[in-house]
Amino acid sequence: MSVPAHLDSEAKEDLQAPSRVPDFCRIAPDVTLGANVTFFAFVNLYGCSIGDNSRIGAFVEVQKNASIGRNVKVSSHTFICEGVRIEDDVFIGHNVSFINDKYPRATSDGGGLQTEDDWTVISTVVKRGASIGTGSTILCGITVGESAIVGAGSVVTRDVPPNTIVAGNPARVLRTIVNAPEEK
């Protein structure tokens, strides 16, 4: 397994320990990892950053230019694409998909396969303390507010206000969270 070059020798030894990175994980050398990050098998990470004490479930992919904060739990079978920023203390349920292109196409106007030059990444932000339910799809260009909850199976097509519960397809506000956690 390739160990990221930016880590000091003690961190490299930790990363190589079987309890830290199970077999069948691909962690590219350009990944920035915080302390005590936990991985499960079949993880694919490249060009991203993951903060201290975060947990990355099995069958998760995190692409380049995506960032995951501290104390984040990303459950299995989740896809975090380029341009997604997940702040601290966030929960991401199983099989959550983020999208970074509003009008995806395989080919350019000229008929050839698209390259990175043929489209623009549209960013998405998940603010501190938010929770995204299992099987949700988060479209690009939106912000999920601080301490918001996205119900399982939702398709989020617009911003989610802080301290709000949304659900459905498209996701709609169900209610405000009355006893929302205080801001840190």
PDB file of C-alpha atoms in Angstrom:
ATOM      1  CA  MET A   1       0.000   0.000   0.000  1.00  0.00           C
ATOM      2  CA  SER A   2       1.232   3.471  -0.816  1.00  0.00           C
ATOM      3  CA  VAL A   3       1.521   5.729   2.238  1.00  0.00           C
ATOM      4  CA  PRO A   4       0.993   9.486   1.741  1.00  0.00           C
ATOM      5  CA  ALA A   5       4.390  11.231   1.585  1.00  0.00           C
ATOM      6  CA  HIS A   6       3.313  14.221   3.694  1.00  0.00           C
ATOM      7  CA  LEU A   7       3.011  12.131   6.899  1.00  0.00           C
ATOM      8  CA  ASP A   8       5.815  11.954   9.457  1.00  0.00           C
ATOM      9  CA  SER A   9       7.387   8.537  10.140  1.00  0.00           C
ATOM     10  CA  GLU A  10       5.252   7.827  13.234  1.00  0.00           C
ATOM     11  CA  ALA A  11       2.046   8.655  11.344  1.00  0.00           C
ATOM     12  CA  LYS A  12       3.199   6.447   8.446  1.00  0.00           C
ATOM     13  CA  GLU A  13       3.702   3.529  10.840  1.00  0.00           C
ATOM     14  CA  ASP A  14       0.225   4.132  12.304  1.00  0.00           C
ATOM     15  CA  LEU A  15      -1.325   4.239   8.848  1.00  0.00           C
ATOM     16  CA  GLN A  16       0.319   0.947   7.909  1.00  0.00           C
ATOM     17  CA  ALA A  17      -0.994  -0.780  11.033  1.00  0.00           C
ATOM     18  CA  PRO A  18      -3.740  -3.300  10.171  1.00  0.00           C
ATOM     19  CA  SER A  19      -6.211  -1.669  12.560  1.00  0.00           C
ATOM     20  CA  ARG A  20      -5.893   1.686  10.770  1.00  0.00           C
ATOM     21  CA  VAL A  21      -6.188   0.799   7.092  1.00  0.00           C
ATOM     22  CA  PRO A  22      -7.696  -2.561   6.206  1.00  0.00           C
ATOM     23  CA  ASP A  23      -6.795  -4.515   3.097  1.00  0.00           C
ATOM     24  CA  PHE A  24      -8.327  -3.355  -0.150  1.00  0.00           C
ATOM     25  CA  CYS A  25      -8.188   0.377   0.617  1.00  0.00           C
ATOM     26  CA  ARG A  26      -6.734   2.804  -1.897  1.00  0.00           C
ATOM     27  CA  ILE A  27      -5.438   5.969  -0.276  1.00  0.00           C
ATOM     28  CA  ALA A  28      -3.491   8.062  -2.762  1.00  0.00           C
ATOM     29  CA  PRO A  29      -0.303   9.880  -1.701  1.00  0.00           C
ATOM     30  CA  ASP A  30      -2.006  13.286  -2.145  1.00  0.00           C
ATOM     31  CA  VAL A  31      -4.624  12.650   0.592  1.00  0.00           C
ATOM     32  CA  THR A  32      -4.328  14.758   3.744  1.00  0.00           C
ATOM     33  CA  LEU A  33      -5.356  12.842   6.853  1.00  0.00           C
ATOM     34  CA  GLY A  34      -5.917  14.156  10.359  1.00  0.00           C
ATOM     35  CA  ALA A  35      -5.171  12.188  13.522  1.00  0.00           C
ATOM     36  CA  ASN A  36      -7.156   9.064  14.410  1.00  0.00           C
ATOM     37  CA  VAL A  37      -8.988   8.687  11.099  1.00  0.00           C
ATOM     38  CA  THR A  38     -10.608   5.243  10.867  1.00  0.00           C
ATOM     39  CA  PHE A  39     -11.208   3.379   7.594  1.00  0.00           C
ATOM     40  CA  PHE A  40     -13.116   0.270   6.684  1.00  0.00           C
ATOM     41  CA  ALA A  41     -12.339  -1.966   3.683  1.00  0.00           C
ATOM     42  CA  PHE A  42     -12.747  -0.966   0.041  1.00  0.00           C
ATOM     43  CA  VAL A  43     -12.242   2.777   0.508  1.00  0.00           C
ATOM     44  CA  ASN A  44     -10.977   4.885  -2.408  1.00  0.00           C
ATOM     45  CA  LEU A  45      -9.534   8.303  -1.514  1.00  0.00           C
ATOM     46  CA  TYR A  46      -7.567  10.670  -3.726  1.00  0.00           C
ATOM     47  CA  GLY A  47      -6.687  14.374  -3.571  1.00  0.00           C
ATOM     48  CA  CYS A  48      -9.009  15.001  -0.617  1.00  0.00           C
ATOM     49  CA  SER A  49      -8.621  15.932   3.042  1.00  0.00           C
ATOM     50  CA  ILE A  50     -10.140  14.256   6.099  1.00  0.00           C
ATOM     51  CA  GLY A  51     -10.040  15.777   9.583  1.00  0.00           C
ATOM     52  CA  ASP A  52      -9.201  14.329  12.986  1.00  0.00           C
ATOM     53  CA  ASN A  53     -11.294  11.510  14.482  1.00  0.00           C
ATOM     54  CA  SER A  54     -13.397  10.954  11.373  1.00  0.00           C
ATOM     55  CA  ARG A  55     -14.656   7.524  10.305  1.00  0.00           C
ATOM     56  CA  ILE A  56     -14.942   6.435   6.697  1.00  0.00           C
ATOM     57  CA  GLY A  57     -17.141   3.376   6.047  1.00  0.00           C
ATOM     58  CA  ALA A  58     -16.694   0.549   3.568  1.00  0.00           C
ATOM     59  CA  PHE A  59     -17.155   1.165  -0.158  1.00  0.00           C
ATOM     60  CA  VAL A  60     -16.775   4.945   0.158  1.00  0.00           C
ATOM     61  CA  GLU A  61     -15.122   7.108  -2.497  1.00  0.00           C
ATOM     62  CA  VAL A  62     -13.901  10.636  -1.779  1.00  0.00           C
ATOM     63  CA  GLN A  63     -12.611  12.494  -4.825  1.00  0.00           C
ATOM     64  CA  LYS A  64     -10.004  15.197  -5.284  1.00  0.00           C
ATOM     65  CA  ASN A  65     -10.769  18.679  -3.959  1.00  0.00           C
ATOM     66  CA  ALA A  66     -13.333  17.342  -1.493  1.00  0.00           C
ATOM     67  CA  SER A  67     -12.879  18.015   2.204  1.00  0.00           C
ATOM     68  CA  ILE A  68     -14.242  16.299   5.286  1.00  0.00           C
ATOM     69  CA  GLY A  69     -13.939  17.988   8.679  1.00  0.00           C
ATOM     70  CA  ARG A  70     -13.256  16.627  12.155  1.00  0.00           C
ATOM     71  CA  ASN A  71     -15.485  14.105  13.949  1.00  0.00           C
ATOM     72  CA  VAL A  72     -17.394  13.182  10.795  1.00  0.00           C
ATOM     73  CA  LYS A  73     -18.965   9.774  10.228  1.00  0.00           C
ATOM     74  CA  VAL A  74     -19.346   8.734   6.590  1.00  0.00           C
ATOM     75  CA  SER A  75     -21.337   5.497   6.346  1.00  0.00           C
ATOM     76  CA  SER A  76     -20.807   2.772   3.763  1.00  0.00           C
ATOM     77  CA  HIS A  77     -21.459   3.014   0.012  1.00  0.00           C
ATOM     78  CA  THR A  78     -21.276   6.833  -0.028  1.00  0.00           C
ATOM     79  CA  PHE A  79     -19.895   8.928  -2.884  1.00  0.00           C
ATOM     80  CA  ILE A  80     -18.358  12.330  -2.086  1.00  0.00           C
ATOM     81  CA  CYS A  81     -17.344  14.023  -5.308  1.00  0.00           C
ATOM     82  CA  GLU A  82     -15.029  16.866  -6.151  1.00  0.00           C
ATOM     83  CA  GLY A  83     -16.197  20.219  -4.811  1.00  0.00           C
ATOM     84  CA  VAL A  84     -17.978  18.926  -1.688  1.00  0.00           C
ATOM     85  CA  ARG A  85     -17.028  20.452   1.660  1.00  0.00           C
ATOM     86  CA  ILE A  86     -18.273  18.706   4.786  1.00  0.00           C
ATOM     87  CA  GLU A  87     -17.673  20.625   8.004  1.00  0.00           C
ATOM     88  CA  ASP A  88     -17.069  19.211  11.512  1.00  0.00           C
ATOM     89  CA  ASP A  89     -19.422  16.908  13.451  1.00  0.00           C
ATOM     90  CA  VAL A  90     -21.472  15.820  10.422  1.00  0.00           C
ATOM     91  CA  PHE A  91     -23.201  12.458   9.964  1.00  0.00           C
ATOM     92  CA  ILE A  92     -23.497  11.048   6.432  1.00  0.00           C
ATOM     93  CA  GLY A  93     -25.748   7.968   6.195  1.00  0.00           C
ATOM     94  CA  HIS A  94     -25.328   4.900   4.002  1.00  0.00           C
ATOM     95  CA  ASN A  95     -25.443   5.215   0.216  1.00  0.00           C
ATOM     96  CA  VAL A  96     -25.500   9.029   0.079  1.00  0.00           C
ATOM     97  CA  SER A  97     -24.523  10.543  -3.278  1.00  0.00           C
ATOM     98  CA  PHE A  98     -23.312  14.069  -3.917  1.00  0.00           C
ATOM     99  CA  ILE A  99     -23.472  15.594  -7.393  1.00  0.00           C
ATOM    100  CA  ASN A 100     -21.178  18.317  -8.766  1.00  0.00           C
ATOM    101  CA  ASP A 101     -22.535  18.901 -12.283  1.00  0.00           C
ATOM    102  CA  LYS A 102     -26.047  20.210 -13.079  1.00  0.00           C
ATOM    103  CA  TYR A 103     -26.042  19.042 -16.690  1.00  0.00           C
ATOM    104  CA  PRO A 104     -23.741  16.012 -17.003  1.00  0.00           C
ATOM    105  CA  ARG A 105     -22.855  14.734 -20.442  1.00  0.00           C
ATOM    106  CA  ALA A 106     -20.474  12.022 -21.640  1.00  0.00           C
ATOM    107  CA  THR A 107     -19.414  13.854 -24.789  1.00  0.00           C
ATOM    108  CA  SER A 108     -18.576  17.419 -25.749  1.00  0.00           C
ATOM    109  CA  ASP A 109     -20.336  19.396 -28.476  1.00  0.00           C
ATOM    110  CA  GLY A 110     -17.748  18.060 -30.920  1.00  0.00           C
ATOM    111  CA  GLY A 111     -18.682  14.447 -30.144  1.00  0.00           C
ATOM    112  CA  GLY A 112     -15.538  13.449 -28.240  1.00  0.00           C
ATOM    113  CA  LEU A 113     -15.492  12.299 -24.642  1.00  0.00           C
ATOM    114  CA  GLN A 114     -15.620  15.232 -22.240  1.00  0.00           C
ATOM    115  CA  THR A 115     -12.529  16.268 -20.311  1.00  0.00           C
ATOM    116  CA  GLU A 116     -12.202  18.468 -17.235  1.00  0.00           C
ATOM    117  CA  ASP A 117     -12.024  21.457 -19.590  1.00  0.00           C
ATOM    118  CA  ASP A 118     -15.580  20.798 -20.829  1.00  0.00           C
ATOM    119  CA  TRP A 119     -17.395  21.428 -17.538  1.00  0.00           C
ATOM    120  CA  THR A 120     -17.192  23.312 -14.262  1.00  0.00           C
ATOM    121  CA  VAL A 121     -17.404  21.812 -10.773  1.00  0.00           C
ATOM    122  CA  ILE A 122     -20.293  23.277  -8.774  1.00  0.00           C
ATOM    123  CA  SER A 123     -19.573  23.226  -5.035  1.00  0.00           C
ATOM    124  CA  THR A 124     -21.760  21.918  -2.216  1.00  0.00           C
ATOM    125  CA  VAL A 125     -21.376  22.609   1.517  1.00  0.00           C
ATOM    126  CA  VAL A 126     -22.651  20.580   4.469  1.00  0.00           C
ATOM    127  CA  LYS A 127     -22.383  22.772   7.569  1.00  0.00           C
ATOM    128  CA  ARG A 128     -21.327  21.769  11.081  1.00  0.00           C
ATOM    129  CA  GLY A 129     -23.496  19.232  12.904  1.00  0.00           C
ATOM    130  CA  ALA A 130     -25.791  18.403   9.981  1.00  0.00           C
ATOM    131  CA  SER A 131     -27.078  14.875   9.342  1.00  0.00           C
ATOM    132  CA  ILE A 132     -27.768  13.403   5.915  1.00  0.00           C
ATOM    133  CA  GLY A 133     -30.040  10.329   5.937  1.00  0.00           C
ATOM    134  CA  THR A 134     -29.422   7.034   4.163  1.00  0.00           C
ATOM    135  CA  GLY A 135     -30.004   6.947   0.423  1.00  0.00           C
ATOM    136  CA  SER A 136     -30.155  10.720  -0.022  1.00  0.00           C
ATOM    137  CA  THR A 137     -28.963  12.547  -3.114  1.00  0.00           C
ATOM    138  CA  ILE A 138     -27.510  16.028  -2.655  1.00  0.00           C
ATOM    139  CA  LEU A 139     -27.499  18.124  -5.818  1.00  0.00           C
ATOM    140  CA  CYS A 140     -24.703  20.621  -6.438  1.00  0.00           C
ATOM    141  CA  GLY A 141     -24.654  24.306  -5.624  1.00  0.00           C
ATOM    142  CA  ILE A 142     -26.526  23.994  -2.346  1.00  0.00           C
ATOM    143  CA  THR A 143     -25.752  24.407   1.350  1.00  0.00           C
ATOM    144  CA  VAL A 144     -27.115  22.103   4.038  1.00  0.00           C
ATOM    145  CA  GLY A 145     -27.292  24.393   7.073  1.00  0.00           C
ATOM    146  CA  GLU A 146     -25.804  23.925  10.490  1.00  0.00           C
ATOM    147  CA  SER A 147     -27.487  21.163  12.541  1.00  0.00           C
ATOM    148  CA  ALA A 148     -30.006  20.485   9.756  1.00  0.00           C
ATOM    149  CA  ILE A 149     -31.368  16.973   9.200  1.00  0.00           C
ATOM    150  CA  VAL A 150     -32.037  15.502   5.759  1.00  0.00           C
ATOM    151  CA  GLY A 151     -34.456  12.559   5.944  1.00  0.00           C
ATOM    152  CA  ALA A 152     -33.562   9.191   4.438  1.00  0.00           C
ATOM    153  CA  GLY A 153     -34.136   8.902   0.702  1.00  0.00           C
ATOM    154  CA  SER A 154     -34.413  12.640   0.145  1.00  0.00           C
ATOM    155  CA  VAL A 155     -33.364  14.452  -3.014  1.00  0.00           C
ATOM    156  CA  VAL A 156     -32.029  17.849  -1.931  1.00  0.00           C
ATOM    157  CA  THR A 157     -32.422  20.375  -4.741  1.00  0.00           C
ATOM    158  CA  ARG A 158     -32.104  23.654  -2.816  1.00  0.00           C
ATOM    159  CA  ASP A 159     -30.488  25.077   0.315  1.00  0.00           C
ATOM    160  CA  VAL A 160     -31.543  23.578   3.646  1.00  0.00           C
ATOM    161  CA  PRO A 161     -31.846  26.216   6.394  1.00  0.00           C
ATOM    162  CA  PRO A 162     -29.956  25.676   9.668  1.00  0.00           C
ATOM    163  CA  ASN A 163     -31.783  23.720  12.393  1.00  0.00           C
ATOM    164  CA  THR A 164     -34.385  22.398   9.970  1.00  0.00           C
ATOM    165  CA  ILE A 165     -35.625  18.919   9.069  1.00  0.00           C
ATOM    166  CA  VAL A 166     -36.271  18.271   5.372  1.00  0.00           C
ATOM    167  CA  ALA A 167     -37.430  15.127   3.571  1.00  0.00           C
ATOM    168  CA  GLY A 168     -38.883  13.932   0.309  1.00  0.00           C
ATOM    169  CA  ASN A 169     -38.307  14.204  -3.420  1.00  0.00           C
ATOM    170  CA  PRO A 170     -37.722  17.026  -3.786  1.00  0.00           C
ATOM    171  CA  ALA A 171     -36.837  17.618  -0.146  1.00  0.00           C
ATOM    172  CA  ARG A 172     -39.203  20.029   1.602  1.00  0.00           C
ATOM    173  CA  VAL A 173     -39.083  21.608   5.047  1.00  0.00           C
ATOM    174  CA  LEU A 174     -40.965  19.489   7.583  1.00  0.00           C
ATOM    175  CA  ARG A 175     -40.206  21.529  10.666  1.00  0.00           C
ATOM    176  CA  THR A 176     -37.678  23.560  12.588  1.00  0.00           C
ATOM    177  CA  ILE A 177     -35.635  21.824  15.267  1.00  0.00           C
ATOM    178  CA  VAL A 178     -36.800  23.441  18.505  1.00  0.00           C
ATOM    179  CA  ASN A 179     -33.932  22.441  20.806  1.00  0.00           C
ATOM    180  CA  ALA A 180     -31.142  22.991  18.292  1.00  0.00           C
ATOM    181  CA  PRO A 181     -27.577  22.692  19.604  1.00  0.00           C
ATOM    182  CA  GLU A 182     -25.949  25.962  20.481  1.00  0.00           C
ATOM    183  CA  GLU A 183     -23.332  27.270  18.045  1.00  0.00           C
ATOM    184  CA  LYS A 184     -19.728  26.606  19.014  1.00  0.00           C
TER     185      LYS A 184
END
